[in-house]
Structure formats: C-alpha cells, structure tokens
Coordinates of C-alpha atoms and ligand atoms in Angstrom, one line a residue:
M1 CA -30.5 18.9 5.1
K2 CA -28.4 16.7 2.7
K3 CA -25.0 15.8 4.0
K4 CA -22.2 16.9 1.7
V5 CA -19.6 14.2 0.8
I6 CA -16.3 15.0 -1.0
V7 CA -15.3 11.9 -3.0
G8 CA -11.8 11.2 -4.3
M9 CA -12.1 10.7 -8.0
S10 CA -9.0 9.2 -9.7
G11 CA -10.5 8.7 -13.1
G12 CA -10.8 5.0 -12.4
V13 CA -13.9 2.8 -12.4
D14 CA -14.0 2.2 -8.7
S15 CA -14.1 5.9 -7.6
S16 CA -16.5 6.6 -10.5
V17 CA -19.0 4.1 -9.0
A18 CA -18.3 5.3 -5.5
A19 CA -19.4 8.8 -6.6
L20 CA -22.5 7.4 -8.4
L21 CA -23.6 5.4 -5.4
L22 CA -23.3 8.3 -3.0
K23 CA -25.4 10.5 -5.4
E24 CA -28.0 7.7 -5.5
Q25 CA -28.0 7.5 -1.7
G26 CA -29.1 11.1 -1.6
Y27 CA -25.9 12.9 -0.5
E28 CA -24.8 16.2 -2.0
V29 CA -21.6 14.9 -3.8
V30 CA -18.6 16.8 -5.0
G31 CA -15.7 15.0 -6.8
L32 CA -12.1 15.9 -6.0
F33 CA -9.2 15.0 -8.2
M34 CA -5.8 15.2 -6.7
K35 CA -2.5 15.5 -8.5
N36 CA 0.3 14.2 -6.4
W37 CA 3.3 14.1 -8.7
E38 CA 4.7 17.1 -10.6
D39 CA 6.2 15.8 -13.8
D40 CA 2.8 14.2 -14.7
D41 CA 2.2 16.3 -17.8
T42 CA 5.4 15.6 -19.6
D43 CA 5.8 12.0 -18.4
E44 CA 4.9 9.2 -20.7
Y45 CA 4.5 6.8 -17.7
C46 CA 2.1 8.9 -15.7
P47 CA -1.4 9.1 -17.1
A48 CA -2.6 11.9 -14.8
K49 CA -3.8 14.2 -17.5
Q50 CA -6.0 11.5 -19.0
D51 CA -7.2 10.5 -15.6
L52 CA -8.4 14.0 -14.9
I53 CA -10.2 14.1 -18.2
D54 CA -11.9 10.7 -17.4
A55 CA -12.9 11.9 -13.9
A56 CA -14.4 15.1 -15.4
A57 CA -16.4 13.0 -18.0
V58 CA -17.7 10.8 -15.2
A59 CA -18.7 13.8 -13.0
D60 CA -20.5 15.3 -16.0
K61 CA -22.4 12.0 -16.6
I62 CA -23.4 11.7 -12.9
G63 CA -24.2 15.4 -12.7
I64 CA -21.8 16.4 -9.9
E65 CA -19.2 19.1 -9.6
L66 CA -15.5 18.1 -9.9
E67 CA -12.7 20.1 -8.3
A68 CA -9.0 19.5 -8.6
V69 CA -6.2 20.1 -6.1
N70 CA -2.5 19.8 -6.2
F71 CA -0.8 18.0 -3.3
S72 CA 2.5 17.3 -5.0
K73 CA 4.4 19.4 -2.5
E74 CA 2.8 17.6 0.5
Y75 CA 3.4 14.3 -1.3
K76 CA 7.1 15.0 -1.8
E77 CA 7.6 16.1 1.8
R78 CA 5.4 13.5 3.6
V79 CA 5.6 10.4 1.4
F80 CA 8.4 10.6 -1.2
A81 CA 11.1 11.8 1.3
N82 CA 10.4 8.8 3.5
F83 CA 10.3 6.5 0.4
L84 CA 13.9 7.6 -0.5
E85 CA 15.1 7.3 3.1
E86 CA 13.8 3.8 3.3
Y87 CA 15.4 2.7 0.1
S88 CA 18.7 4.2 1.0
A89 CA 18.6 2.3 4.2
G90 CA 18.1 -1.0 2.2
R91 CA 14.5 -1.5 3.1
T92 CA 11.5 -1.9 0.8
P93 CA 8.9 0.7 1.8
N94 CA 5.2 0.8 0.8
P95 CA 4.5 4.4 -0.1
D96 CA 0.8 3.7 -0.7
I97 CA 0.3 3.2 3.0
L98 CA 1.9 6.5 3.9
C99 CA 0.0 8.2 1.0
N100 CA -3.2 7.1 2.6
S101 CA -2.5 8.3 6.1
E102 CA -0.7 11.5 5.0
I103 CA -2.3 12.6 1.8
K104 CA -5.6 10.9 1.0
F105 CA -6.9 10.9 4.5
K106 CA -5.1 14.0 5.8
A107 CA -4.3 16.7 3.2
F108 CA -7.4 15.6 1.2
L109 CA -9.6 15.3 4.2
D110 CA -8.6 18.8 5.4
H111 CA -9.3 20.1 1.9
A112 CA -12.6 18.3 1.9
M113 CA -13.6 19.9 5.1
A114 CA -12.5 23.3 3.8
L115 CA -14.8 22.8 0.8
G116 CA -17.7 22.5 3.3
G117 CA -17.8 18.7 3.3
D118 CA -19.4 16.8 6.2
L119 CA -17.7 13.6 5.1
M120 CA -15.1 12.2 2.6
A121 CA -15.3 9.1 0.5
T122 CA -13.0 7.0 -1.7
G123 CA -13.4 3.9 -3.9
H124 CA -11.2 1.8 -1.6
Y125 CA -12.4 -1.8 -0.9
A126 CA -12.8 -1.6 2.9
Q127 CA -15.5 -0.9 5.4
V128 CA -15.9 1.3 8.5
R129 CA -18.2 0.4 11.4
E130 CA -19.0 2.2 14.6
K131 CA -19.1 -0.1 17.6
N132 CA -19.3 1.1 21.3
G133 CA -18.2 4.6 20.3
L134 CA -15.2 3.3 18.4
F135 CA -14.7 3.4 14.6
Q136 CA -13.4 0.1 13.3
L137 CA -11.7 -0.5 10.0
M138 CA -13.0 -3.8 8.5
K139 CA -12.1 -5.9 5.5
A140 CA -14.1 -5.5 2.3
D141 CA -16.7 -8.2 1.6
D142 CA -14.8 -8.9 -1.7
G143 CA -11.8 -10.6 -0.1
T144 CA -9.9 -10.7 -3.3
K145 CA -10.0 -6.9 -3.5
D146 CA -9.7 -6.0 0.2
Q147 CA -7.5 -2.9 0.7
S148 CA -7.6 -2.6 4.5
Y149 CA -3.9 -3.5 4.5
F150 CA -3.1 -0.1 2.9
L151 CA -5.4 1.7 5.4
Y152 CA -4.1 0.4 8.7
R153 CA -2.5 3.7 9.7
L154 CA -5.8 5.6 9.8
N155 CA -7.0 6.9 13.1
Q156 CA -10.4 7.5 14.8
A157 CA -10.7 11.1 13.6
Q158 CA -10.1 10.0 10.0
L159 CA -12.4 7.0 10.0
S160 CA -15.2 9.0 11.7
K161 CA -15.3 11.2 8.6
T162 CA -14.9 8.5 5.9
L163 CA -17.3 6.5 3.7
F164 CA -16.2 3.5 1.6
P165 CA -19.3 3.0 -0.6
L166 CA -17.8 -0.1 -2.3
G167 CA -16.9 -2.0 0.8
H168 CA -19.9 -4.4 0.6
L169 CA -19.8 -5.0 -3.2
L170 CA -17.8 -7.3 -5.4
K171 CA -15.5 -6.0 -8.1
R172 CA -17.6 -7.5 -10.9
E173 CA -20.7 -5.8 -9.5
I174 CA -18.8 -2.5 -9.7
R175 CA -18.2 -2.9 -13.4
D176 CA -21.9 -3.9 -13.9
I177 CA -23.1 -0.8 -12.1
A178 CA -20.7 1.4 -14.2
R179 CA -21.9 -0.2 -17.4
R180 CA -25.6 0.1 -16.6
A181 CA -25.1 3.8 -15.7
G182 CA -23.2 4.4 -18.9
L183 CA -20.1 5.7 -17.1
P184 CA -17.3 6.4 -19.5
T185 CA -14.8 4.5 -17.2
S186 CA -16.8 1.3 -17.1
E187 CA -14.2 -0.6 -19.2
K188 CA -11.1 1.2 -18.1
K189 CA -8.3 -1.0 -17.0
D190 CA -7.5 -1.1 -13.3
S191 CA -4.4 0.9 -12.4
T192 CA -1.4 -1.1 -11.1
G193 CA 1.6 -0.3 -9.0
I194 CA 2.6 2.6 -6.9
C195 CA 1.0 5.7 -8.2
F196 CA 4.0 7.8 -9.1
I197 CA 6.1 4.9 -10.4
G198 CA 3.4 3.4 -12.5
E199 CA 4.8 1.3 -15.3
R200 CA 8.2 3.1 -15.5
P201 CA 11.5 1.1 -15.2
F202 CA 12.1 1.1 -11.5
Q203 CA 15.9 1.1 -11.4
E204 CA 16.2 4.0 -13.7
F205 CA 13.6 6.0 -11.7
L206 CA 15.3 5.4 -8.4
S207 CA 18.8 6.2 -9.8
R208 CA 17.6 9.7 -10.5
Y209 CA 17.4 10.3 -6.8
L210 CA 19.8 7.9 -5.1
P211 CA 23.4 7.1 -6.2
R212 CA 24.0 3.6 -7.6
A213 CA 26.5 1.6 -5.6
P214 CA 27.3 -1.7 -7.3
G215 CA 28.8 -4.6 -5.4
E216 CA 29.1 -8.3 -5.1
I217 CA 26.4 -10.9 -4.8
Q218 CA 27.4 -13.7 -2.4
T219 CA 26.1 -16.9 -0.9
P220 CA 25.7 -16.9 2.9
E221 CA 29.1 -18.8 2.9
G222 CA 30.8 -15.9 1.2
K223 CA 31.1 -17.3 -2.3
V224 CA 30.9 -14.6 -4.9
V225 CA 28.2 -15.6 -7.5
G226 CA 27.6 -12.3 -9.3
Q227 CA 27.5 -8.5 -9.2
H228 CA 24.6 -6.3 -8.1
H229 CA 23.7 -2.8 -9.4
G230 CA 23.0 -1.4 -5.9
L231 CA 21.4 -2.9 -2.9
M232 CA 18.4 -0.6 -3.0
Y233 CA 17.2 -2.2 -6.2
Y234 CA 16.6 -5.6 -4.6
T235 CA 14.0 -6.9 -2.1
M236 CA 13.8 -10.0 0.0
G237 CA 12.6 -13.1 -1.9
Q238 CA 13.3 -11.5 -5.2
R239 CA 14.0 -14.0 -7.9
Q240 CA 14.0 -12.2 -11.2
G241 CA 16.7 -9.9 -12.4
L242 CA 19.6 -11.2 -10.4
G243 CA 21.6 -12.2 -13.5
I244 CA 23.1 -15.4 -11.9
G245 CA 21.7 -18.3 -13.9
G246 CA 24.3 -21.0 -14.3
S247 CA 26.8 -20.5 -11.6
K248 CA 29.2 -23.5 -11.2
D249 CA 28.3 -26.3 -8.8
S250 CA 24.9 -24.7 -8.3
N251 CA 22.2 -27.3 -7.7
G252 CA 20.1 -26.0 -10.6
E253 CA 17.5 -24.4 -8.3
P254 CA 16.6 -20.8 -8.7
W255 CA 18.4 -18.0 -6.7
F256 CA 16.5 -15.8 -4.3
V257 CA 17.5 -12.6 -2.4
A258 CA 17.8 -13.6 1.3
G259 CA 19.5 -10.6 2.8
K260 CA 21.5 -7.4 2.4
D261 CA 24.8 -6.7 4.2
M262 CA 24.6 -2.9 4.1
Q263 CA 28.0 -2.4 5.7
R264 CA 29.9 -4.5 3.1
N265 CA 27.5 -3.6 0.3
V266 CA 26.9 -7.3 -0.4
L267 CA 23.6 -8.9 -1.6
I268 CA 23.1 -12.3 0.0
V269 CA 21.4 -15.0 -2.2
V270 CA 20.3 -18.5 -1.6
Q271 CA 19.1 -21.4 -3.8
G272 CA 15.6 -22.8 -3.6
H273 CA 12.3 -21.2 -2.7
D274 CA 12.2 -22.9 0.7
H275 CA 15.7 -22.2 1.8
P276 CA 15.8 -21.8 5.7
L277 CA 17.1 -18.2 5.4
L278 CA 13.8 -17.3 3.6
L279 CA 11.6 -18.8 6.3
N280 CA 11.0 -17.1 9.6
D281 CA 9.0 -17.7 12.8
G282 CA 8.4 -14.0 13.6
L283 CA 9.3 -10.4 13.2
I284 CA 10.0 -7.2 15.0
A285 CA 8.1 -4.1 14.0
D286 CA 8.3 -0.4 15.0
N287 CA 6.4 2.7 14.0
L288 CA 3.3 1.0 15.5
H289 CA -0.2 2.3 14.9
W290 CA -3.3 1.0 16.5
I291 CA -6.7 2.1 15.0
A292 CA -8.6 2.0 18.3
G293 CA -6.0 4.3 19.8
E294 CA -4.9 1.7 22.3
E295 CA -2.6 -1.3 22.1
P296 CA -4.2 -4.8 21.5
K297 CA -3.8 -7.6 24.0
T298 CA -0.6 -9.5 23.9
H299 CA -0.6 -13.4 23.9
W300 CA -3.8 -13.6 22.0
V301 CA -4.5 -15.2 18.7
Y302 CA -4.7 -12.8 15.8
A303 CA -4.0 -13.0 12.1
A304 CA -1.5 -10.9 10.2
K305 CA -0.2 -10.1 6.8
T306 CA 3.4 -9.2 6.2
R307 CA 2.7 -8.2 2.6
Y308 CA -0.4 -7.2 0.7
R309 CA -1.1 -10.3 -1.5
Q310 CA -0.9 -12.9 1.2
P311 CA -3.4 -14.9 3.1
D312 CA -3.7 -14.0 6.8
A313 CA -1.3 -16.0 8.9
P314 CA -2.3 -16.9 12.5
C315 CA 0.0 -15.1 15.0
E316 CA 0.5 -13.8 18.5
I317 CA 1.8 -10.5 19.7
D318 CA 4.4 -11.7 22.2
R319 CA 5.7 -8.4 23.3
L320 CA 4.8 -4.7 23.0
D321 CA 7.0 -2.1 24.5
S322 CA 8.8 1.2 23.8
G323 CA 7.1 1.4 20.4
T324 CA 8.1 -2.0 19.1
A325 CA 6.2 -5.3 18.8
E326 CA 7.4 -8.8 18.5
I327 CA 5.1 -11.0 16.5
R328 CA 5.3 -14.8 16.3
F329 CA 3.5 -16.9 13.7
G330 CA 2.0 -20.3 13.9
H331 CA 3.7 -21.3 10.7
K332 CA 7.0 -20.0 9.2
Q333 CA 6.5 -17.0 7.0
W334 CA 8.3 -16.6 3.7
A335 CA 10.6 -13.6 2.9
I336 CA 9.6 -11.2 5.7
T337 CA 10.8 -7.9 4.3
P338 CA 12.1 -4.9 6.3
G339 CA 10.2 -1.7 5.4
Q340 CA 7.0 -3.6 4.5
S341 CA 4.1 -3.4 7.0
V342 CA 2.8 -6.1 9.2
V343 CA -0.9 -5.6 9.6
V344 CA -2.9 -7.4 12.3
Y345 CA -6.5 -8.5 12.2
E346 CA -8.9 -10.0 14.7
S347 CA -11.4 -11.8 12.4
N348 CA -12.3 -9.2 9.8
V349 CA -11.4 -6.2 11.9
C350 CA -8.1 -4.5 11.1
L351 CA -6.4 -3.5 14.4
G352 CA -3.4 -1.7 13.0
G353 CA 0.2 -2.7 12.7
G354 CA 3.7 -1.4 12.1
I355 CA 6.7 -1.3 9.9
I356 CA 8.9 -4.5 9.9
T357 CA 12.4 -3.9 11.0
S358 CA 13.7 -7.4 11.1
A359 CA 12.7 -11.1 10.8
L360 CA 13.2 -13.5 13.7
Ligands
LIG401 N1 -5.6 11.1 -8.1 C1 -6.6 10.9 -7.3 N2 -7.5 11.8 -7.0 C2 -8.6 11.6 -6.1 N3 -8.8 10.5 -5.5 C3 -7.9 9.5 -5.8 C4 -6.8 9.6 -6.6 N4 -6.2 8.4 -6.7 C5 -6.8 7.6 -5.8 N5 -7.9 8.2 -5.3 C6 -8.9 7.6 -4.3 O1 -8.3 6.5 -3.6 C7 -9.0 5.3 -4.0 C8 -8.1 4.1 -4.0 O2 -7.1 4.4 -4.8 P1 -6.4 3.2 -5.7 O3 -5.2 3.8 -6.4 O4 -6.3 2.0 -4.9 O5 -7.5 3.1 -6.8 P2 -8.3 2.0 -7.5 O6 -8.7 0.9 -6.5 O7 -7.5 1.6 -8.7 O8 -9.6 2.8 -7.8 P3 -10.0 3.6 -9.0 O9 -10.6 2.6 -10.0 O10 -11.0 4.6 -8.5 O11 -8.7 4.3 -9.6 C9 -9.7 5.6 -5.3 O12 -10.9 4.8 -5.5 C10 -10.1 7.1 -5.1 O13 -11.2 7.3 -4.4

C-alpha cells in the first residue's frame, strides 16, 4: 500500500517541488498550508492570502489535495510569547527555530497524523539518515542553502516521521524542476526574514507589544555618544541605525553595538569591526537539546555556528552540566549574541545545540 505523506506547502517554490517529487516517488501526497499569524488578511506586509492561492494552484497542477489549518493560537502561545520575553530581556531570539520544534514539527506533525499521514515532509534544505537505530539530522548537499541550523531542536520521534525531499538537490535544480513541470511558483521570489515580521519595519512592530524605553548610548569608558530608542531594538554587532556618525574625537571608524547594560538601560558601542569587545573565545549556552537524546562527548573537536549565515568554526565542548554548556572556539568569534543559538556539528551531522546566554 502507498504511504501517505502530508507535505507543508507554503506557496513557495521549494515546497512546491517537494510535493511534486514525493508524488513522482509514488507516495500518496496531501498538501497542508498553515496560517500562523492572525492579522494576515488585513496586513500589507504579510502575503499569506496570496501564498495560499499559490499553494492551491500548485496542488491543482500536481494533482494533489490541499488542506489548510490555522495554528495562530499555538504560534502565539508557543513561539511569539517566548519571542517577546527574549526581546524584553535584551536578547535576540530566533523564532524560526522555535517555530520548527513547536509548530512545523509538532502542531503540524500531530495534525498530519490525524489526517491519516504515515509521514510528513517539508521543503527544508536538510537531510535525515537512520544509522544504528538513531535518526540523524544532516546538512543539505547544497551548503549555501543548508537549513539544519534552524532544525537542531528536533527530536528522534519528529525525525523518524520526516522527509526532506530537497536535501540532496541544489537550489538551481529546484527551479529547473519547477519550470519543467510548469509549476506556477517556478519564478516566485524566495521569502526572506522571520515569517510573521516579513518586510515590515521592525521597531514599529515590536513597539506594539513592548514599551519603548529610550536611553543613552555610551562607550565602554562611559562617554555618552548618542541616544537609543530602547535596548530591545539593537543586537550585538549591529552597525546600521545607531545614529552616531561624527562624534567628536572619534577615530573615523564605524560604531558597533558591543553590549547592553540592562540595569542602567545603556547601549554600549565600540569603534572598529575588530574591537576586542566584539571578539570572544567561547560562550555559555543553556536550553540544550541533543538530537540523539544523549549528550555529546566533551573535549572533542566539533564545529559550531553561533548564527545562521556563518561558516562552521572548530570548537570543543569544555563542560556540560546542569543544563548548560561551555563551548570554546579555536579562533575568536565575532559578535556572539545572547538569545541566538549555537548549533554543533560533527562533520555534516547536526548534533544539536542550545541558546547562547553569554560570551566568554
Ligand atoms: N505557511 C506554511 N504552510 C505549510 N508549510 C510551510 C509554511 N511555511 C513554511 N512551510 C514549510 O517549511 C519549509 C521551510 O520553510 P521556509 O520558510 O524556510 O521556506 P522556504 O525555504 O522559503 O521554502 P518555500 O519556497 O517552500 O517557501 C517550507 O518549504 C514548507 O515545507
């Protein structure tokens, strides 16, 4: 009997091709479009309505059913609440990571099973492999598109039910496949940014939920060089939008955010990309999650990313106890950012990771 796969269709080209490939591989395929954000319909920045129309057109072309489901309540409770908490604590969260573990591979997976699915699938660029009874999350073959960083909080149960049909393909091959099959999304622009924020002005969006608390911008020595709009609007290493161009006796080098003093409501800035306060040997992370269900070895050479668009950096896990990890890098890392995730790899296998609490 044919296995039934429920594929997440976002109305983008990647998930369109994922659905097509699964159909060609002989699965019984059902598309599922989710809506995760409520003001979608009235909101100029959120193209959800058009995305659903596109997903429906693709499903029609491939000849599969498309269902829709609304997870906006789950999203608010399990992802957005944490997002606001993190910002109000001065950290820079990555809601797409929590969206994967809580919505796409939990609420969605449960729904997929309720629809009678044997498996679920998405158009993520990543791979799953079963080895010695364990499911491993692996990088995509297209290194420039690999999304395993966003998937490091998945567990064995989730991976055992998941297919990533694009994991062994290159992005340009995806567009070619879409064109050849005449999919209406073949030329659609890739989506960018966090799904519910999209292209909207970030400060205005956040100020709808969290009070603005302006304060001083200071150098590490305590010299006042400007005013900030609220610490939550800034992130480590940020260069644009500080509004402190030509401060007196500055050395002409650009300013970067190098810290937040939450108690005094002061934003700390330094001059020069390679200022020592922006370069760290290691970090502490908590909220750890290991995909195999057990901790990796300490004092072993791994590679890790402290942000998505970053080459892997050689590292060692020096200490793992009471839910925290201390990770040291072979070379100094730039602008390690509390709230972002550190994701650990052994070769092309993603082991898991945690949320950065501080740089060392
Ligand atoms: N609204 C949605 N409904 C159903 N599935 C979704 C939705 N948004 C994302 N997904 C699933 O998660 C995958 C990864 O999402 P991401 O936002 O990274 O999309 P993407 O890489 O731009 O892919 P696509 O081109 O399919 O939008 C998608 O390929 C799709 O399978």
